[in-house]
Amino acid sequence: MMATTLMTACLKPPRFVIEPSVRFDVVSQILRSKSRGLILLVTFVLATMTWSATAAAQESRTWTDASGKFTVEAILKEVKRDSVVLIMTDGTEKTVPLAQLSADDRKYAADYRKAMLAENAAKKKATADAKKRGEDLKDELTGILQSFAQSEEQLKQAEQNPAQFRVARQSLVQETSQKLIELVSDVPQSDVARDVYLWVVRNGATDAPNSTATKMLVEHFADLPELAPMLGFLARDLSVLEKLVEKSKDESVKGVGTFLLAQQLANQENPALEDRVKKLLNQVLTKYATVIGVNRQPLGPQAEKLLFVLEHLSVGKVAPDISGADLDGVPFKLSDYRGKVVVIDFWGDW
Amino acid sequence: MYPHERSLVSQLADKPFALLGVNSDPELERIREIVKEKNLNWRSFWNGTDGTRGPISTQWNVTGWPTIYVLDQEGVIRYKNPRGAALDEAITKLLAEMGHSVQLSHENQGGEQP
């Protein structure tokens, strides 16, 4: 766009003088292209904001050169030590030395730079503080867990009856979990928080502590391989399983999650879900066959079994034939009874 | 279970119906005694000496006993694990599909103690 070319020229004024008429043309050019420029502007601001924090929410303003003669509309993108980066109305960027700007503009740029530096410093400090707090909490975590272990030992001594001990221990777990979750509430992504959430879930806390810990593990620690063997009780909800499978980068979490998802859907015995279940099981067979499931057995054979059940042992499927001998040793087959209603009864006298 | 099963078998003796057991007792002699003693009137496959881990229950992925499947005349699985009245209803419905109307009643049927 012509305006840009002239603008660059404007702000490089040494020996360069533009006649007032030419300058008027520049302004009217900018005005005429305003509506189109605005769209470009908005698009550009959005795009810039996503990758550059320094472009945050800057508004378009009128920039004036040191001589006070020339002005242009532009957005401040960034302030460097000796220059500013401006976004023109056509979306292009120009770097302009501070020395060529009016005093007001230089102050504006300096204030902006100051604010940005302060904001960055504050962010850095907040991150550092959060990390530090997480580390500081390690000692407190150890303390709480030690006191849990002591109380648990005391309960063991006091309660003769195993059932009573379990009830008493459960309320101790619950109480401890609440303390632990409170401890890490400001640093939910720290290592200490991770240890807390794992402890809470592994020790069978229920209600609020359990749901908080589960939520946080899924939210912040989906890549943790430790989650895989816990998925059976960690992810009872289909939605949690789906989220984990989608989110996690850990092969075992993805594998176990995919298998459990298939299993839960298969349990619904809904023919409409059959294709989806088969797809999930085939994923398990091709990608996660050697991953160890929640029952400590590899997923491959389990997926094959479930596929067999789905294809041959579900309502609506022809039952697999049985070929064997009766209790007198006489051979016979299930298929000998075609043409009759057959009740098959797996039984034993015990 | 036994009285209900005995009653079904005897009431439906003249209908296109069969109750087939898959017995998972590992000792064949013992179970033959029980069949005689309790007058069990249906035919069973024997699941072999491995009992509940025998070949038939393994192929059928049976993990709980008893497990019941109800098949129609084409061998298609129509019901899984119906119990008591639900089992009667399933059988009655499938026989009706074949044009046999039956009314099942288990009072004083079988005649033996469980």
Short mmCIF file of C-alpha atoms in Angstrom, two decimals, chain A:
data_model
loop_
_atom_site.label_atom_id
_atom_site.label_comp_id
_atom_site.label_asym_id
_atom_site.label_seq_id
_atom_site.Cartn_x
_atom_site.Cartn_y
_atom_site.Cartn_z
CA MET A 1 0.00 0.00 0.00
CA MET A 2 1.21 3.41 -0.86
CA ALA A 3 0.52 4.80 2.62
CA THR A 4 3.07 2.48 4.13
CA THR A 5 5.75 3.36 1.71
CA LEU A 6 5.18 7.02 2.41
CA MET A 7 4.99 6.42 6.14
CA THR A 8 8.40 4.82 6.11
CA ALA A 9 9.63 7.79 4.23
CA CYS A 10 7.93 10.11 6.75
CA LEU A 11 9.75 8.66 9.67
CA LYS A 12 13.09 8.70 7.92
CA PRO A 13 13.12 12.40 7.50
CA PRO A 14 16.74 13.56 7.40
CA ARG A 15 17.09 15.37 4.11
CA PHE A 16 13.63 14.38 3.05
CA VAL A 17 10.87 16.93 2.90
CA ILE A 18 7.38 16.16 1.77
CA GLU A 19 5.16 18.88 0.44
CA PRO A 20 1.98 19.50 2.51
CA SER A 21 -0.13 18.42 -0.47
CA VAL A 22 1.59 15.06 -0.56
CA ARG A 23 1.09 14.69 3.15
CA PHE A 24 -2.61 15.38 2.76
CA ASP A 25 -2.72 12.60 0.19
CA VAL A 26 -1.18 10.19 2.67
CA VAL A 27 -3.80 10.95 5.30
CA SER A 28 -6.72 10.71 2.90
CA GLN A 29 -5.29 7.47 1.57
CA ILE A 30 -5.30 6.06 5.09
CA LEU A 31 -8.82 7.36 5.71
CA ARG A 32 -10.17 5.91 2.49
CA SER A 33 -8.78 2.48 3.20
CA LYS A 34 -9.96 2.61 6.78
CA SER A 35 -12.68 -0.04 6.69
CA ARG A 36 -10.51 -2.58 4.95
CA GLY A 37 -7.60 -1.68 7.13
CA LEU A 38 -9.67 -2.19 10.24
CA ILE A 39 -10.47 -5.78 9.37
CA LEU A 40 -6.82 -6.48 8.64
CA LEU A 41 -5.99 -4.77 11.87
CA VAL A 42 -8.31 -6.88 13.98
CA THR A 43 -7.15 -10.09 12.36
CA PHE A 44 -3.58 -9.14 12.85
CA VAL A 45 -3.98 -8.14 16.46
CA LEU A 46 -5.62 -11.46 17.26
CA ALA A 47 -2.95 -13.43 15.46
CA THR A 48 -0.21 -11.49 17.16
CA MET A 49 -1.69 -11.83 20.61
CA THR A 50 -1.57 -15.58 20.49
CA TRP A 51 2.19 -15.72 20.25
CA SER A 52 3.42 -12.46 21.60
CA ALA A 53 2.49 -11.35 25.07
CA THR A 54 3.93 -7.92 24.32
CA ALA A 55 1.22 -7.31 21.73
CA ALA A 56 -1.43 -7.56 24.41
CA ALA A 57 -4.48 -5.39 23.79
CA GLN A 58 -2.73 -2.45 22.22
CA GLU A 59 -4.98 0.07 20.62
CA SER A 60 -4.43 1.87 17.39
CA ARG A 61 -3.21 5.40 17.97
CA THR A 62 -1.86 8.34 16.07
CA TRP A 63 1.92 8.48 15.92
CA THR A 64 3.72 11.74 15.27
CA ASP A 65 7.28 12.24 14.15
CA ALA A 66 9.87 14.31 16.00
CA SER A 67 9.19 17.35 13.82
CA GLY A 68 5.48 17.19 14.63
CA LYS A 69 4.64 17.44 10.96
CA PHE A 70 3.78 13.88 10.07
CA THR A 71 1.28 11.51 11.66
CA VAL A 72 0.10 8.00 11.01
CA GLU A 73 -2.29 5.48 12.59
CA ALA A 74 -0.58 2.38 13.87
CA ILE A 75 -0.56 -0.14 16.70
CA LEU A 76 2.41 -0.52 18.96
CA LYS A 77 3.58 -4.10 18.84
CA GLU A 78 6.79 -4.01 20.77
CA VAL A 79 9.24 -1.58 22.31
CA LYS A 80 12.91 -2.42 21.97
CA ARG A 81 15.82 -0.58 23.51
CA ASP A 82 16.16 1.98 20.69
CA SER A 83 13.14 1.47 18.54
CA VAL A 84 9.46 0.59 18.38
CA VAL A 85 7.79 -1.99 16.18
CA LEU A 86 4.53 -0.64 14.75
CA ILE A 87 1.76 -2.48 12.99
CA MET A 88 0.45 -0.42 10.11
CA THR A 89 -3.19 -0.30 9.12
CA ASP A 90 -2.43 -2.70 6.26
CA GLY A 91 -0.96 -5.23 8.67
CA THR A 92 2.69 -4.77 7.81
CA GLU A 93 5.23 -4.11 10.53
CA LYS A 94 7.68 -1.28 10.66
CA THR A 95 10.57 -0.73 13.00
CA VAL A 96 11.02 2.96 13.80
CA PRO A 97 13.94 4.38 15.81
CA LEU A 98 12.78 6.07 19.03
CA ALA A 99 14.81 9.10 18.11
CA GLN A 100 12.51 9.83 15.18
CA LEU A 101 9.37 9.93 17.32
CA SER A 102 7.76 12.87 19.09
CA ALA A 103 8.34 13.31 22.82
CA ASP A 104 4.78 12.13 23.60
CA ASP A 105 5.27 8.98 21.56
CA ARG A 106 8.60 8.27 23.19
CA LYS A 107 6.98 8.59 26.62
CA TYR A 108 4.13 6.34 25.51
CA ALA A 109 6.63 3.75 24.31
CA ALA A 110 8.72 4.04 27.48
CA ASP A 111 5.65 3.58 29.72
CA TYR A 112 4.60 0.63 27.67
CA ARG A 113 8.03 -0.96 27.91
CA LYS A 114 8.10 -0.40 31.65
CA ALA A 115 4.68 -1.97 32.11
CA MET A 116 5.66 -4.96 29.99
CA LEU A 117 8.90 -5.52 31.84
CA ALA A 118 7.06 -5.30 35.14
CA GLU A 119 4.43 -7.75 33.94
CA ASN A 120 7.04 -10.23 32.72
CA ALA A 121 8.96 -9.94 35.97
CA ALA A 122 5.77 -10.50 37.95
CA LYS A 123 4.96 -13.59 35.89
CA LYS A 124 8.44 -14.97 36.36
CA LYS A 125 8.27 -14.35 40.06
CA ALA A 126 4.84 -15.94 40.35
CA THR A 127 6.08 -19.06 38.56
CA ALA A 128 9.20 -19.18 40.71
CA ASP A 129 7.17 -18.63 43.87
CA ALA A 130 4.70 -21.35 42.95
CA LYS A 131 7.53 -23.75 42.30
CA LYS A 132 9.24 -22.76 45.51
CA ARG A 133 6.05 -23.12 47.49
CA GLY A 134 5.57 -26.57 46.00
CA GLU A 135 9.06 -27.52 47.16
CA ASP A 136 8.57 -25.96 50.55
CA LEU A 137 5.45 -28.05 50.95
CA LYS A 138 7.44 -31.26 50.65
CA ASP A 139 8.37 -31.16 54.32
CA GLU A 140 4.78 -30.51 55.33
CA LEU A 141 3.62 -33.38 53.12
CA THR A 142 6.12 -35.71 54.75
CA GLY A 143 4.92 -34.52 58.15
CA ILE A 144 1.25 -35.17 57.40
CA LEU A 145 2.01 -38.61 55.99
CA GLN A 146 4.13 -39.50 59.00
CA SER A 147 1.34 -38.51 61.33
CA PHE A 148 -1.06 -40.58 59.21
CA ALA A 149 1.20 -43.61 59.52
CA GLN A 150 1.39 -43.14 63.29
CA SER A 151 -2.37 -42.80 63.69
CA GLU A 152 -2.87 -45.81 61.46
CA GLU A 153 -0.51 -47.84 63.62
CA GLN A 154 -2.37 -46.75 66.75
CA LEU A 155 -5.67 -47.79 65.19
CA LYS A 156 -4.21 -51.16 64.33
CA GLN A 157 -3.24 -51.66 67.97
CA ALA A 158 -6.55 -50.40 69.34
CA GLU A 159 -9.08 -52.09 67.05
CA GLN A 160 -9.24 -55.85 67.45
CA ASN A 161 -11.90 -56.27 64.82
CA PRO A 162 -10.67 -55.95 61.18
CA ALA A 163 -13.98 -54.46 60.03
CA GLN A 164 -13.83 -51.78 62.73
CA PHE A 165 -10.23 -51.07 61.83
CA ARG A 166 -11.19 -50.56 58.18
CA VAL A 167 -13.93 -48.12 59.10
CA ALA A 168 -11.64 -46.17 61.42
CA ARG A 169 -8.83 -46.15 58.87
CA GLN A 170 -11.18 -44.92 56.18
CA SER A 171 -12.15 -41.86 58.18
CA LEU A 172 -8.46 -41.24 58.87
CA VAL A 173 -7.75 -41.44 55.13
CA GLN A 174 -10.57 -39.04 54.48
CA GLU A 175 -9.35 -36.54 57.05
CA THR A 176 -5.74 -36.79 55.85
CA SER A 177 -6.80 -36.40 52.21
CA GLN A 178 -8.66 -33.21 53.00
CA LYS A 179 -5.57 -31.79 54.71
CA LEU A 180 -3.31 -32.80 51.84
CA ILE A 181 -5.53 -31.34 49.16
CA GLU A 182 -5.78 -28.10 51.03
CA LEU A 183 -1.99 -28.06 51.39
CA VAL A 184 -1.42 -28.04 47.62
CA SER A 185 -4.45 -26.00 46.57
CA ASP A 186 -2.25 -23.07 45.45
CA VAL A 187 0.20 -25.22 43.51
CA PRO A 188 -1.99 -27.78 41.72
CA GLN A 189 0.65 -28.49 39.08
CA SER A 190 3.62 -29.01 41.39
CA ASP A 191 5.34 -32.32 42.08
CA VAL A 192 4.06 -32.23 45.63
CA ALA A 193 0.49 -31.85 44.36
CA ARG A 194 1.02 -34.82 42.06
CA ASP A 195 2.16 -36.95 45.00
CA VAL A 196 -0.82 -35.77 47.03
CA TYR A 197 -3.36 -36.64 44.33
CA LEU A 198 -1.82 -40.08 43.80
CA TRP A 199 -1.86 -40.74 47.54
CA VAL A 200 -5.49 -39.68 47.89
CA VAL A 201 -6.69 -41.90 45.03
CA ARG A 202 -4.51 -44.89 45.96
CA ASN A 203 -5.65 -44.85 49.55
CA GLY A 204 -9.28 -44.98 48.55
CA ALA A 205 -10.46 -41.59 49.73
CA THR A 206 -14.05 -40.89 48.70
CA ASP A 207 -16.27 -37.88 48.02
CA ALA A 208 -14.73 -34.42 47.62
CA PRO A 209 -11.04 -35.33 48.11
CA ASN A 210 -11.37 -38.20 45.66
CA SER A 211 -13.11 -36.16 43.01
CA THR A 212 -10.65 -33.26 43.37
CA ALA A 213 -7.65 -35.59 43.13
CA THR A 214 -9.14 -37.42 40.14
CA LYS A 215 -9.95 -34.19 38.37
CA MET A 216 -6.48 -32.77 38.94
CA LEU A 217 -4.71 -35.95 37.83
CA VAL A 218 -6.70 -35.99 34.61
CA GLU A 219 -6.25 -32.26 34.13
CA HIS A 220 -2.54 -31.86 34.90
CA PHE A 221 -0.95 -35.30 35.03
CA ALA A 222 -2.55 -37.27 32.20
CA ASP A 223 0.89 -38.32 30.97
CA LEU A 224 1.82 -40.05 34.21
CA PRO A 225 2.31 -43.81 33.58
CA GLU A 226 1.35 -44.42 37.23
CA LEU A 227 -2.23 -43.64 36.23
CA ALA A 228 -2.55 -46.73 34.00
CA PRO A 229 -2.94 -49.38 36.73
CA MET A 230 -5.28 -47.07 38.64
CA LEU A 231 -7.67 -46.44 35.78
CA GLY A 232 -10.14 -49.08 36.91
CA PHE A 233 -11.12 -47.02 39.91
CA LEU A 234 -9.76 -43.64 38.83
CA ALA A 235 -11.91 -43.44 35.73
CA ARG A 236 -15.25 -45.02 36.43
CA ASP A 237 -16.92 -42.39 34.27
CA LEU A 238 -16.88 -42.85 30.53
CA SER A 239 -16.25 -39.15 30.10
CA VAL A 240 -13.13 -39.27 32.28
CA LEU A 241 -11.79 -42.25 30.32
CA GLU A 242 -12.48 -40.55 27.02
CA LYS A 243 -10.69 -37.41 28.16
CA LEU A 244 -7.67 -39.32 29.42
CA VAL A 245 -7.32 -41.39 26.28
CA GLU A 246 -7.47 -38.25 24.20
CA LYS A 247 -5.16 -36.21 26.39
CA SER A 248 -2.49 -38.57 27.63
CA LYS A 249 0.79 -39.02 25.79
CA ASP A 250 1.60 -42.12 27.81
CA GLU A 251 1.18 -45.38 25.93
CA SER A 252 0.06 -47.40 28.93
CA VAL A 253 -2.54 -44.82 29.98
CA LYS A 254 -3.86 -44.66 26.42
CA GLY A 255 -3.87 -48.45 26.06
CA VAL A 256 -5.53 -49.27 29.35
CA GLY A 257 -7.94 -46.38 28.90
CA THR A 258 -8.93 -47.54 25.42
CA PHE A 259 -9.50 -51.09 26.64
CA LEU A 260 -11.56 -50.01 29.65
CA LEU A 261 -13.60 -47.74 27.42
CA ALA A 262 -14.34 -50.69 25.12
CA GLN A 263 -15.19 -52.87 28.11
CA GLN A 264 -17.58 -50.35 29.62
CA LEU A 265 -19.31 -49.75 26.30
CA ALA A 266 -19.55 -53.50 25.68
CA ASN A 267 -21.16 -53.98 29.09
CA GLN A 268 -24.02 -51.78 27.96
CA GLU A 269 -24.92 -54.57 25.48
CA ASN A 270 -26.25 -51.99 23.06
CA PRO A 271 -26.00 -53.22 19.44
CA ALA A 272 -25.73 -49.59 18.30
CA LEU A 273 -22.37 -49.36 20.09
CA GLU A 274 -20.93 -52.54 18.60
CA ASP A 275 -18.97 -50.85 15.82
CA ARG A 276 -17.41 -48.37 18.19
CA VAL A 277 -16.42 -51.11 20.64
CA LYS A 278 -14.86 -53.14 17.83
CA LYS A 279 -12.90 -50.14 16.64
CA LEU A 280 -11.54 -49.52 20.13
CA LEU A 281 -10.61 -53.18 20.58
CA ASN A 282 -8.83 -53.25 17.22
CA GLN A 283 -6.86 -50.20 18.33
CA VAL A 284 -5.86 -52.09 21.46
CA LEU A 285 -4.80 -55.10 19.36
CA THR A 286 -2.73 -53.09 16.89
CA LYS A 287 -1.20 -50.49 19.22
CA TYR A 288 -1.38 -51.61 22.83
CA ALA A 289 -1.39 -55.43 22.79
CA THR A 290 1.60 -55.68 25.15
CA VAL A 291 0.48 -52.98 27.57
CA ILE A 292 -0.38 -54.41 31.00
CA GLY A 293 -4.01 -54.00 32.04
CA VAL A 294 -5.47 -53.24 35.46
CA ASN A 295 -5.59 -57.01 36.15
CA ARG A 296 -1.80 -57.19 35.49
CA GLN A 297 -2.33 -59.17 32.29
CA PRO A 298 -1.40 -57.95 28.81
CA LEU A 299 -4.24 -56.24 26.96
CA GLY A 300 -3.92 -58.18 23.67
CA PRO A 301 -5.48 -61.50 24.74
CA GLN A 302 -8.11 -59.66 26.78
CA ALA A 303 -9.12 -57.60 23.77
CA GLU A 304 -9.30 -60.74 21.63
CA LYS A 305 -11.54 -62.37 24.20
CA LEU A 306 -13.84 -59.39 24.38
CA LEU A 307 -14.03 -59.30 20.57
CA PHE A 308 -15.02 -62.97 20.60
CA VAL A 309 -17.72 -62.30 23.18
CA LEU A 310 -18.96 -59.38 21.13
CA GLU A 311 -19.11 -61.35 17.89
CA HIS A 312 -20.26 -64.74 19.16
CA LEU A 313 -21.63 -64.51 22.68
CA SER A 314 -23.88 -61.46 22.53
CA VAL A 315 -27.65 -61.38 22.20
CA GLY A 316 -28.50 -61.68 18.51
CA LYS A 317 -25.42 -63.75 17.58
CA VAL A 318 -25.38 -67.45 16.71
CA ALA A 319 -23.90 -69.20 19.73
CA PRO A 320 -20.59 -71.05 19.24
CA ASP A 321 -21.10 -74.76 18.87
CA ILE A 322 -20.17 -76.96 21.79
CA SER A 323 -18.74 -80.35 21.06
CA GLY A 324 -18.13 -82.61 24.03
CA ALA A 325 -19.32 -85.57 26.02
CA ASP A 326 -22.11 -85.93 28.55
CA LEU A 327 -21.65 -87.21 32.06
CA ASP A 328 -21.90 -90.79 30.78
CA GLY A 329 -19.14 -90.15 28.26
CA VAL A 330 -21.48 -90.09 25.25
CA PRO A 331 -20.29 -87.50 22.68
CA PHE A 332 -22.80 -84.88 21.49
CA LYS A 333 -23.00 -81.34 20.19
CA LEU A 334 -25.00 -78.23 20.93
CA SER A 335 -25.87 -78.00 17.22
CA ASP A 336 -27.65 -81.38 17.50
CA TYR A 337 -30.41 -79.36 19.15
CA ARG A 338 -31.09 -76.92 16.31
CA GLY A 339 -34.82 -76.54 15.79
CA LYS A 340 -35.43 -76.43 19.53
CA VAL A 341 -35.46 -73.68 22.10
CA VAL A 342 -32.33 -74.39 24.13
CA VAL A 343 -31.44 -73.24 27.62
CA ILE A 344 -27.71 -73.59 28.28
CA ASP A 345 -26.97 -73.74 31.96
CA PHE A 346 -23.39 -73.53 33.21
CA TRP A 347 -23.76 -75.22 36.57
CA GLY A 348 -21.93 -77.01 39.31
CA ASP A 349 -22.93 -78.63 42.55
CA TRP A 350 -20.94 -76.78 45.22
#
